[in-house]
Amino acid sequence: MAGPRWKPNVTVAAVIERDGRFLLVEEQTSDGLRLNTPAGHLDPGESPAEGCARETLEETAHHFTPTALIGIYMARSRPLAERGEDTTYMRFAFSGTLGAFEAGRPLDEGILRTVWMTPDEIRTSVARHRSPLLLQCVEDHLAGKRHPMDLVYVDESVRSAP
């Protein structure tokens, strides 16, 4: 008899660069303070681009318009695996345009603040990264990796998700 079917957790992330710095969030996790790009789980009924815009607003209070897919990434969560939880994440990372800031908008629970960091600062803070994919997404962005938004097709049946 086969066990439960394995499925990755689908996440979305915004890689936002301005004046040579990247917008990250500092977040309180069960493993302490961690850095990450604005990111989170895809919700039912939304496309990866919509989820990325929503997560960016929730975590940074900035509107964000995805304009290109940087890449699709997979990683296994080491801290979770060390605690006996085997979780693999599939991340859709987007670049795009940072929009208006909503002053006074509360950030998601656990998000302490936003920070702008240079690529070198990101490279030297790997021990504080929430995801092993953070640096790879930034490096791919710096390398100019951009794929058209229509690479990800979202059928209308997704809109009727529970």
Tab-separated table of N, CA and C in Angstrom:
chain	number	residue	atom	x	y	z
A	1	MET	N	0.849	-1.175	0.000
A	1	MET	CA	0.000	0.000	0.000
A	1	MET	C	0.897	1.240	0.000
A	2	ALA	N	0.596	2.154	-0.852
A	2	ALA	CA	1.381	3.386	-0.962
A	2	ALA	C	0.977	4.372	0.124
A	3	GLY	N	1.954	5.149	0.560
A	3	GLY	CA	1.689	6.187	1.554
A	3	GLY	C	1.096	7.411	0.880
A	4	PRO	N	0.958	8.477	1.637
A	4	PRO	CA	0.405	9.702	1.063
A	4	PRO	C	1.308	10.227	-0.052
A	5	ARG	N	0.687	10.813	-1.038
A	5	ARG	CA	1.420	11.354	-2.175
A	5	ARG	C	2.221	12.580	-1.745
A	6	TRP	N	3.470	12.616	-2.162
A	6	TRP	CA	4.351	13.742	-1.860
A	6	TRP	C	3.984	14.936	-2.727
A	7	LYS	N	3.953	16.106	-2.118
A	7	LYS	CA	3.674	17.343	-2.845
A	7	LYS	C	4.556	18.445	-2.282
A	8	PRO	N	5.151	19.255	-3.167
A	8	PRO	CA	5.922	20.390	-2.652
A	8	PRO	C	4.992	21.523	-2.228
A	9	ASN	N	5.463	22.358	-1.314
A	9	ASN	CA	4.758	23.586	-0.958
A	9	ASN	C	5.129	24.641	-1.990
A	10	VAL	N	4.141	25.246	-2.619
A	10	VAL	CA	4.403	26.253	-3.648
A	10	VAL	C	4.485	27.624	-2.997
A	11	THR	N	5.603	28.302	-3.250
A	11	THR	CA	5.806	29.641	-2.718
A	11	THR	C	6.141	30.601	-3.854
A	12	VAL	N	5.997	31.876	-3.554
A	12	VAL	CA	6.301	32.942	-4.512
A	12	VAL	C	7.217	33.941	-3.815
A	13	ALA	N	8.077	34.588	-4.590
A	13	ALA	CA	9.019	35.544	-4.006
A	13	ALA	C	9.249	36.701	-4.963
A	14	ALA	N	9.424	37.884	-4.384
A	14	ALA	CA	9.730	39.091	-5.156
A	14	ALA	C	11.198	39.444	-4.955
A	15	VAL	N	11.913	39.594	-6.052
A	15	VAL	CA	13.303	40.034	-6.014
A	15	VAL	C	13.297	41.473	-6.511
A	16	ILE	N	13.450	42.400	-5.578
A	16	ILE	CA	13.256	43.824	-5.867
A	16	ILE	C	14.576	44.554	-5.674
A	17	GLU	N	15.088	45.123	-6.765
A	17	GLU	CA	16.348	45.866	-6.722
A	17	GLU	C	16.093	47.341	-6.984
A	18	ARG	N	16.737	48.166	-6.192
A	18	ARG	CA	16.678	49.615	-6.396
A	18	ARG	C	18.043	50.191	-6.015
A	19	ASP	N	18.643	50.903	-6.947
A	19	ASP	CA	19.933	51.567	-6.701
A	19	ASP	C	20.991	50.606	-6.156
A	20	GLY	N	21.022	49.389	-6.710
A	20	GLY	CA	22.043	48.425	-6.316
A	20	GLY	C	21.798	47.711	-4.999
A	21	ARG	N	20.618	47.897	-4.426
A	21	ARG	CA	20.258	47.226	-3.168
A	21	ARG	C	18.970	46.427	-3.380
A	22	PHE	N	18.816	45.395	-2.567
A	22	PHE	CA	17.647	44.527	-2.663
A	22	PHE	C	16.785	44.672	-1.417
A	23	LEU	N	15.471	44.672	-1.641
A	23	LEU	CA	14.509	44.778	-0.545
A	23	LEU	C	14.302	43.403	0.084
A	24	LEU	N	14.647	43.301	1.361
A	24	LEU	CA	14.449	42.070	2.118
A	24	LEU	C	13.579	42.367	3.326
A	25	VAL	N	13.074	41.305	3.921
A	25	VAL	CA	12.346	41.441	5.179
A	25	VAL	C	13.139	40.721	6.261
A	26	GLU	N	13.081	41.277	7.463
A	26	GLU	CA	13.657	40.621	8.626
A	26	GLU	C	12.487	40.056	9.412
A	27	GLU	N	12.563	38.760	9.668
A	27	GLU	CA	11.409	38.027	10.186
A	27	GLU	C	11.793	37.195	11.405
A	28	GLN	N	10.908	37.198	12.398
A	28	GLN	CA	11.098	36.341	13.571
A	28	GLN	C	10.549	34.960	13.232
A	29	THR	N	11.397	33.936	13.319
A	29	THR	CA	10.988	32.566	13.029
A	29	THR	C	11.311	31.689	14.235
A	30	SER	N	10.924	30.435	14.161
A	30	SER	CA	11.253	29.507	15.244
A	30	SER	C	12.758	29.284	15.340
A	31	ASP	N	13.488	29.665	14.298
A	31	ASP	CA	14.946	29.556	14.287
A	31	ASP	C	15.627	30.898	14.545
A	32	GLY	N	14.869	31.882	15.046
A	32	GLY	CA	15.427	33.200	15.339
A	32	GLY	C	15.165	34.188	14.214
A	33	LEU	N	15.847	35.326	14.265
A	33	LEU	CA	15.677	36.355	13.235
A	33	LEU	C	16.290	35.879	11.926
A	34	ARG	N	15.516	35.983	10.867
A	34	ARG	CA	15.967	35.536	9.553
A	34	ARG	C	15.660	36.607	8.514
A	35	LEU	N	16.439	36.564	7.424
A	35	LEU	CA	16.240	37.453	6.281
A	35	LEU	C	15.638	36.667	5.136
A	36	ASN	N	14.806	37.331	4.352
A	36	ASN	CA	14.227	36.698	3.173
A	36	ASN	C	13.782	37.784	2.210
A	37	THR	N	13.614	37.400	0.969
A	37	THR	CA	12.919	38.278	0.046
A	37	THR	C	11.453	38.266	0.461
A	38	PRO	N	10.674	39.280	0.097
A	38	PRO	CA	9.232	39.181	0.352
A	38	PRO	C	8.719	37.903	-0.325
A	39	ALA	N	8.139	37.017	0.453
A	39	ALA	CA	7.776	35.706	-0.081
A	39	ALA	C	6.709	35.065	0.786
A	40	GLY	N	6.050	34.070	0.218
A	40	GLY	CA	5.057	33.336	0.983
A	40	GLY	C	4.383	32.280	0.137
A	41	HIS	N	3.424	31.630	0.734
A	41	HIS	CA	2.718	30.540	0.073
A	41	HIS	C	1.685	31.062	-0.918
A	42	LEU	N	1.538	30.336	-1.996
A	42	LEU	CA	0.506	30.627	-2.982
A	42	LEU	C	-0.845	30.258	-2.380
A	43	ASP	N	-1.809	31.150	-2.504
A	43	ASP	CA	-3.150	30.900	-1.981
A	43	ASP	C	-4.048	30.303	-3.058
A	44	PRO	N	-5.081	29.544	-2.658
A	44	PRO	CA	-6.018	28.999	-3.639
A	44	PRO	C	-6.640	30.113	-4.475
A	45	GLY	N	-6.779	29.865	-5.761
A	45	GLY	CA	-7.467	30.801	-6.649
A	45	GLY	C	-6.607	31.907	-7.221
A	46	GLU	N	-5.317	31.955	-6.874
A	46	GLU	CA	-4.484	33.030	-7.411
A	46	GLU	C	-3.354	32.466	-8.268
A	47	SER	N	-2.905	33.284	-9.193
A	47	SER	CA	-1.757	32.922	-10.018
A	47	SER	C	-0.479	33.184	-9.221
A	48	PRO	N	0.637	32.602	-9.637
A	48	PRO	CA	1.890	32.917	-8.947
A	48	PRO	C	2.208	34.417	-8.943
A	49	ALA	N	1.954	35.115	-10.028
A	49	ALA	CA	2.221	36.563	-10.075
A	49	ALA	C	1.324	37.313	-9.095
A	50	GLU	N	0.057	36.933	-9.019
A	50	GLU	CA	-0.860	37.576	-8.068
A	50	GLU	C	-0.433	37.300	-6.630
A	51	GLY	N	-0.032	36.069	-6.364
A	51	GLY	CA	0.432	35.720	-5.030
A	51	GLY	C	1.673	36.507	-4.640
A	52	CYS	N	2.560	36.713	-5.593
A	52	CYS	CA	3.776	37.473	-5.334
A	52	CYS	C	3.446	38.927	-4.997
A	53	ALA	N	2.538	39.522	-5.754
A	53	ALA	CA	2.126	40.907	-5.475
A	53	ALA	C	1.475	41.002	-4.096
A	54	ARG	N	0.617	40.035	-3.760
A	54	ARG	CA	-0.061	40.037	-2.455
A	54	ARG	C	0.941	39.891	-1.316
A	55	GLU	N	1.830	38.918	-1.421
A	55	GLU	CA	2.811	38.688	-0.356
A	55	GLU	C	3.719	39.901	-0.158
A	56	THR	N	4.105	40.546	-1.251
A	56	THR	CA	4.960	41.729	-1.132
A	56	THR	C	4.238	42.840	-0.386
A	57	LEU	N	2.975	43.053	-0.707
A	57	LEU	CA	2.195	44.072	-0.004
A	57	LEU	C	2.051	43.713	1.475
A	58	GLU	N	1.743	42.451	1.765
A	58	GLU	CA	1.542	42.031	3.155
A	58	GLU	C	2.820	42.133	3.993
A	59	GLU	N	3.967	41.871	3.378
A	59	GLU	CA	5.212	41.826	4.148
A	59	GLU	C	5.999	43.129	4.148
A	60	THR	N	5.730	44.016	3.161
A	60	THR	CA	6.523	45.251	3.065
A	60	THR	C	5.680	46.519	3.073
A	61	ALA	N	4.363	46.404	2.898
A	61	ALA	CA	3.445	47.537	2.742
A	61	ALA	C	3.692	48.299	1.442
A	62	HIS	N	4.402	47.666	0.505
A	62	HIS	CA	4.617	48.238	-0.823
A	62	HIS	C	3.809	47.451	-1.849
A	63	HIS	N	3.209	48.153	-2.775
A	63	HIS	CA	2.612	47.488	-3.925
A	63	HIS	C	3.744	47.013	-4.827
A	64	PHE	N	3.503	45.935	-5.546
A	64	PHE	CA	4.527	45.352	-6.411
A	64	PHE	C	3.849	44.790	-7.640
A	65	THR	N	4.416	45.071	-8.798
A	65	THR	CA	3.914	44.529	-10.057
A	65	THR	C	4.981	43.626	-10.659
A	66	PRO	N	4.775	42.311	-10.653
A	66	PRO	CA	5.740	41.417	-11.289
A	66	PRO	C	5.779	41.668	-12.798
A	67	THR	N	6.984	41.721	-13.355
A	67	THR	CA	7.132	41.950	-14.797
A	67	THR	C	7.898	40.839	-15.497
A	68	ALA	N	8.613	39.999	-14.742
A	68	ALA	CA	9.362	38.892	-15.342
A	68	ALA	C	9.545	37.785	-14.310
A	69	LEU	N	9.554	36.570	-14.798
A	69	LEU	CA	9.854	35.412	-13.954
A	69	LEU	C	11.366	35.214	-13.980
A	70	ILE	N	11.997	35.271	-12.834
A	70	ILE	CA	13.439	35.036	-12.768
A	70	ILE	C	13.723	33.549	-12.896
A	71	GLY	N	12.947	32.738	-12.193
A	71	GLY	CA	13.160	31.306	-12.259
A	71	GLY	C	12.219	30.559	-11.339
A	72	ILE	N	12.271	29.248	-11.450
A	72	ILE	CA	11.499	28.347	-10.597
A	72	ILE	C	12.528	27.493	-9.866
A	73	TYR	N	12.428	27.441	-8.559
A	73	TYR	CA	13.462	26.854	-7.718
A	73	TYR	C	12.850	25.831	-6.764
A	74	MET	N	13.662	24.864	-6.361
A	74	MET	CA	13.222	23.905	-5.348
A	74	MET	C	14.302	23.759	-4.288
A	75	ALA	N	13.863	23.628	-3.047
A	75	ALA	CA	14.788	23.383	-1.939
A	75	ALA	C	14.046	22.672	-0.820
A	76	ARG	N	14.784	21.869	-0.108
A	76	ARG	CA	14.257	21.172	1.062
A	76	ARG	C	14.617	21.987	2.291
A	77	SER	N	13.701	22.131	3.189
A	77	SER	CA	13.933	22.911	4.398
A	77	SER	C	14.779	22.113	5.377
A	78	ARG	N	16.023	22.532	5.544
A	78	ARG	CA	16.924	21.833	6.473
A	78	ARG	C	16.455	21.928	7.917
A	79	PRO	N	16.098	23.140	8.422
A	79	PRO	CA	15.660	23.180	9.833
A	79	PRO	C	14.450	22.293	10.095
A	80	LEU	N	13.505	22.271	9.150
A	80	LEU	CA	12.333	21.416	9.347
A	80	LEU	C	12.730	19.947	9.305
A	81	ALA	N	13.616	19.585	8.385
A	81	ALA	CA	14.058	18.198	8.275
A	81	ALA	C	14.768	17.759	9.552
A	82	GLU	N	15.537	18.674	10.153
A	82	GLU	CA	16.231	18.350	11.405
A	82	GLU	C	15.246	18.072	12.538
A	83	ARG	N	14.031	18.617	12.437
A	83	ARG	CA	12.996	18.380	13.458
A	83	ARG	C	12.044	17.261	13.039
A	84	GLY	N	12.385	16.544	11.979
A	84	GLY	CA	11.564	15.428	11.541
A	84	GLY	C	10.447	15.793	10.588
A	85	GLU	N	10.409	17.036	10.140
A	85	GLU	CA	9.405	17.469	9.167
A	85	GLU	C	10.088	17.568	7.809
A	86	ASP	N	9.645	16.782	6.860
A	86	ASP	CA	10.267	16.783	5.538
A	86	ASP	C	9.454	17.669	4.606
A	87	THR	N	9.914	18.890	4.399
A	87	THR	CA	9.182	19.845	3.579
A	87	THR	C	10.065	20.337	2.443
A	88	THR	N	9.546	20.243	1.230
A	88	THR	CA	10.228	20.767	0.050
A	88	THR	C	9.407	21.920	-0.495
A	89	TYR	N	10.093	22.993	-0.853
A	89	TYR	CA	9.434	24.181	-1.391
A	89	TYR	C	9.760	24.334	-2.866
A	90	MET	N	8.748	24.704	-3.642
A	90	MET	CA	8.929	25.088	-5.034
A	90	MET	C	8.603	26.576	-5.110
A	91	ARG	N	9.598	27.373	-5.460
A	91	ARG	CA	9.478	28.837	-5.433
A	91	ARG	C	9.471	29.407	-6.846
A	92	PHE	N	8.490	30.261	-7.096
A	92	PHE	CA	8.443	31.063	-8.312
A	92	PHE	C	8.952	32.449	-7.927
A	93	ALA	N	10.094	32.862	-8.473
A	93	ALA	CA	10.678	34.163	-8.123
A	93	ALA	C	10.486	35.141	-9.276
A	94	PHE	N	9.996	36.332	-8.932
A	94	PHE	CA	9.697	37.360	-9.925
A	94	PHE	C	10.495	38.627	-9.659
A	95	SER	N	10.852	39.306	-10.737
A	95	SER	CA	11.329	40.684	-10.634
A	95	SER	C	10.174	41.562	-11.077
A	96	GLY	N	10.280	42.854	-10.794
A	96	GLY	CA	9.184	43.728	-11.181
A	96	GLY	C	9.380	45.137	-10.696
A	97	THR	N	8.276	45.847	-10.615
A	97	THR	CA	8.266	47.262	-10.272
A	97	THR	C	7.689	47.459	-8.878
A	98	LEU	N	8.466	48.120	-8.039
A	98	LEU	CA	7.994	48.449	-6.698
A	98	LEU	C	7.119	49.686	-6.794
A	99	GLY	N	5.926	49.590	-6.246
A	99	GLY	CA	4.967	50.683	-6.330
A	99	GLY	C	4.832	51.447	-5.036
A	100	ALA	N	3.666	52.013	-4.863
A	100	ALA	CA	3.379	52.905	-3.735
A	100	ALA	C	3.516	52.186	-2.400
A	101	PHE	N	3.906	52.957	-1.400
A	101	PHE	CA	4.013	52.494	-0.023
A	101	PHE	C	2.744	52.890	0.712
A	102	GLU	N	2.142	51.947	1.431
A	102	GLU	CA	0.948	52.226	2.228
A	102	GLU	C	1.366	52.513	3.669
A	103	ALA	N	1.581	53.781	3.963
A	103	ALA	CA	1.988	54.184	5.314
A	103	ALA	C	0.933	53.734	6.323
A	104	GLY	N	1.379	53.211	7.432
A	104	GLY	CA	0.466	52.780	8.484
A	104	GLY	C	-0.069	51.374	8.310
A	105	ARG	N	0.200	50.735	7.174
A	105	ARG	CA	-0.276	49.368	6.961
A	105	ARG	C	0.559	48.418	7.827
A	106	PRO	N	-0.097	47.597	8.658
A	106	PRO	CA	0.667	46.647	9.473
A	106	PRO	C	1.292	45.563	8.591
A	107	LEU	N	2.486	45.138	8.952
A	107	LEU	CA	3.159	44.064	8.230
A	107	LEU	C	2.683	42.722	8.775
A	108	ASP	N	2.830	41.672	7.971
A	108	ASP	CA	2.455	40.322	8.400
A	108	ASP	C	3.066	39.997	9.759
A	109	GLU	N	2.365	39.141	10.493
A	109	GLU	CA	2.858	38.695	11.791
A	109	GLU	C	4.244	38.078	11.624
A	110	GLY	N	5.156	38.467	12.475
A	110	GLY	CA	6.514	37.942	12.425
A	110	GLY	C	7.489	38.822	11.670
A	111	ILE	N	6.980	39.657	10.766
A	111	ILE	CA	7.859	40.558	10.012
A	111	ILE	C	8.183	41.754	10.903
A	112	LEU	N	9.461	41.934	11.196
A	112	LEU	CA	9.871	43.037	12.064
A	112	LEU	C	10.100	44.323	11.289
A	113	ARG	N	10.721	44.181	10.110
A	113	ARG	CA	11.031	45.372	9.323
A	113	ARG	C	11.496	44.974	7.935
A	114	THR	N	11.569	45.966	7.078
A	114	THR	CA	12.176	45.777	5.765
A	114	THR	C	13.579	46.363	5.811
A	115	VAL	N	14.471	45.792	5.022
A	115	VAL	CA	15.844	46.288	4.934
A	115	VAL	C	16.288	46.260	3.477
A	116	TRP	N	17.113	47.222	3.100
A	116	TRP	CA	17.718	47.257	1.766
A	116	TRP	C	19.170	46.824	1.922
A	117	MET	N	19.565	45.778	1.189
A	117	MET	CA	20.918	45.238	1.322
A	117	MET	C	21.594	45.131	-0.034
A	118	THR	N	22.906	45.342	-0.040
A	118	THR	CA	23.690	45.169	-1.256
A	118	THR	C	23.876	43.674	-1.513
A	119	PRO	N	24.238	43.306	-2.741
A	119	PRO	CA	24.525	41.887	-2.995
A	119	PRO	C	25.609	41.335	-2.063
A	120	ASP	N	26.651	42.116	-1.799
A	120	ASP	CA	27.703	41.636	-0.897
A	120	ASP	C	27.186	41.433	0.523
A	121	GLU	N	26.327	42.314	0.992
A	121	GLU	CA	25.742	42.139	2.327
A	121	GLU	C	24.882	40.878	2.379
A	122	ILE	N	24.182	40.602	1.299
A	122	ILE	CA	23.361	39.383	1.238
A	122	ILE	C	24.264	38.153	1.234
A	123	ARG	N	25.343	38.215	0.454
A	123	ARG	CA	26.272	37.081	0.381
A	123	ARG	C	26.931	36.781	1.729
A	124	THR	N	27.203	37.814	2.507
A	124	THR	CA	27.896	37.593	3.788
A	124	THR	C	26.938	37.311	4.947
A	125	SER	N	25.646	37.282	4.672
A	125	SER	CA	24.665	37.017	5.735
A	125	SER	C	23.930	35.695	5.532
A	126	VAL	N	24.532	34.780	4.798
A	126	VAL	CA	23.871	33.508	4.464
A	126	VAL	C	23.383	32.767	5.706
A	127	ALA	N	24.107	32.849	6.793
A	127	ALA	CA	23.700	32.148	8.019
A	127	ALA	C	22.370	32.666	8.553
A	128	ARG	N	21.969	33.864	8.141
A	128	ARG	CA	20.706	34.446	8.607
A	128	ARG	C	19.584	34.302	7.576
A	129	HIS	N	19.842	33.669	6.445
A	129	HIS	CA	18.805	33.533	5.421
A	129	HIS	C	17.756	32.518	5.861
A	130	ARG	N	16.510	32.863	5.649
A	130	ARG	CA	15.428	31.929	5.980
A	130	ARG	C	15.397	30.785	4.977
A	131	SER	N	15.709	31.102	3.733
A	131	SER	CA	15.654	30.107	2.667
A	131	SER	C	17.007	30.017	1.970
A	132	PRO	N	17.426	28.796	1.623
A	132	PRO	CA	18.654	28.667	0.848
A	132	PRO	C	18.486	29.217	-0.574
A	133	LEU	N	17.262	29.538	-0.951
A	133	LEU	CA	16.999	30.054	-2.295
A	133	LEU	C	17.183	31.560	-2.397
A	134	LEU	N	17.232	32.261	-1.279
A	134	LEU	CA	17.343	33.723	-1.304
A	134	LEU	C	18.528	34.169	-2.157
A	135	LEU	N	19.716	33.689	-1.840
A	135	LEU	CA	20.913	34.125	-2.556
A	135	LEU	C	20.872	33.700	-4.019
A	136	GLN	N	20.405	32.493	-4.297
A	136	GLN	CA	20.352	32.031	-5.689
A	136	GLN	C	19.438	32.913	-6.526
A	137	CYS	N	18.298	33.303	-5.975
A	137	CYS	CA	17.375	34.186	-6.706
A	137	CYS	C	18.014	35.546	-6.973
A	138	VAL	N	18.718	36.094	-5.990
A	138	VAL	CA	19.400	37.383	-6.176
A	138	VAL	C	20.498	37.246	-7.229
A	139	GLU	N	21.292	36.189	-7.144
A	139	GLU	CA	22.366	35.984	-8.128
A	139	GLU	C	21.800	35.829	-9.540
A	140	ASP	N	20.696	35.102	-9.673
A	140	ASP	CA	20.084	34.943	-10.994
A	140	ASP	C	19.554	36.274	-11.512
A	141	HIS	N	18.987	37.087	-10.622
A	141	HIS	CA	18.529	38.422	-11.010
A	141	HIS	C	19.714	39.252	-11.500
A	142	LEU	N	20.813	39.234	-10.752
A	142	LEU	CA	22.006	39.989	-11.142
A	142	LEU	C	22.583	39.495	-12.464
A	143	ALA	N	22.427	38.200	-12.745
A	143	ALA	CA	22.915	37.623	-14.003
A	143	ALA	C	21.996	37.942	-15.180
A	144	GLY	N	20.886	38.629	-14.902
A	144	GLY	CA	19.979	39.030	-15.974
A	144	GLY	C	18.964	37.984	-16.378
A	145	LYS	N	18.782	36.970	-15.574
A	145	LYS	CA	17.796	35.939	-15.920
A	145	LYS	C	16.394	36.518	-15.817
A	146	ARG	N	15.696	36.529	-16.927
A	146	ARG	CA	14.321	37.026	-16.986
A	146	ARG	C	13.566	36.184	-18.017
A	147	HIS	N	12.415	35.710	-17.622
A	147	HIS	CA	11.568	34.932	-18.524
A	147	HIS	C	10.237	35.659	-18.642
A	148	PRO	N	9.592	35.535	-19.797
A	148	PRO	CA	8.315	36.242	-19.968
A	148	PRO	C	7.259	35.736	-18.992
A	149	MET	N	6.387	36.648	-18.608
A	149	MET	CA	5.330	36.314	-17.653
A	149	MET	C	4.407	35.216	-18.174
A	150	ASP	N	4.228	35.147	-19.490
A	150	ASP	CA	3.314	34.136	-20.023
A	150	ASP	C	3.934	32.738	-20.033
A	151	LEU	N	5.146	32.607	-19.506
A	151	LEU	CA	5.723	31.278	-19.349
A	151	LEU	C	4.870	30.440	-18.396
A	152	VAL	N	4.247	31.100	-17.423
A	152	VAL	CA	3.362	30.419	-16.475
A	152	VAL	C	1.926	30.641	-16.935
A	153	TYR	N	1.310	29.588	-17.416
A	153	TYR	CA	-0.089	29.658	-17.853
A	153	TYR	C	-0.984	29.273	-16.684
A	154	VAL	N	-1.992	30.084	-16.430
A	154	VAL	CA	-2.946	29.804	-15.353
A	154	VAL	C	-4.321	29.619	-15.980
A	155	ASP	N	-4.808	28.393	-15.939
A	155	ASP	CA	-6.126	28.090	-16.491
A	155	ASP	C	-7.213	28.714	-15.618
A	156	GLU	N	-8.326	29.058	-16.229
A	156	GLU	CA	-9.447	29.667	-15.489
A	156	GLU	C	-9.996	28.752	-14.398
A	157	SER	N	-9.768	27.447	-14.517
A	157	SER	CA	-10.239	26.531	-13.472
A	157	SER	C	-9.597	26.843	-12.118
A	158	VAL	N	-8.437	27.478	-12.127
A	158	VAL	CA	-7.769	27.860	-10.877
A	158	VAL	C	-8.620	28.860	-10.111
A	159	ARG	N	-9.320	29.719	-10.839
A	159	ARG	CA	-10.121	30.778	-10.208
A	159	ARG	C	-11.283	30.215	-9.392
A	160	SER	N	-11.672	28.991	-9.683
A	160	SER	CA	-12.793	28.398	-8.948
A	160	SER	C	-12.305	27.469	-7.836
A	161	ALA	N	-11.027	27.635	-7.462
A	161	ALA	CA	-10.475	26.788	-6.399
A	161	ALA	C	-11.205	27.056	-5.080
A	162	PRO	N	-11.304	26.019	-4.248
A	162	PRO	CA	-12.012	26.176	-2.960
A	162	PRO	C	-11.357	27.186	-2.043
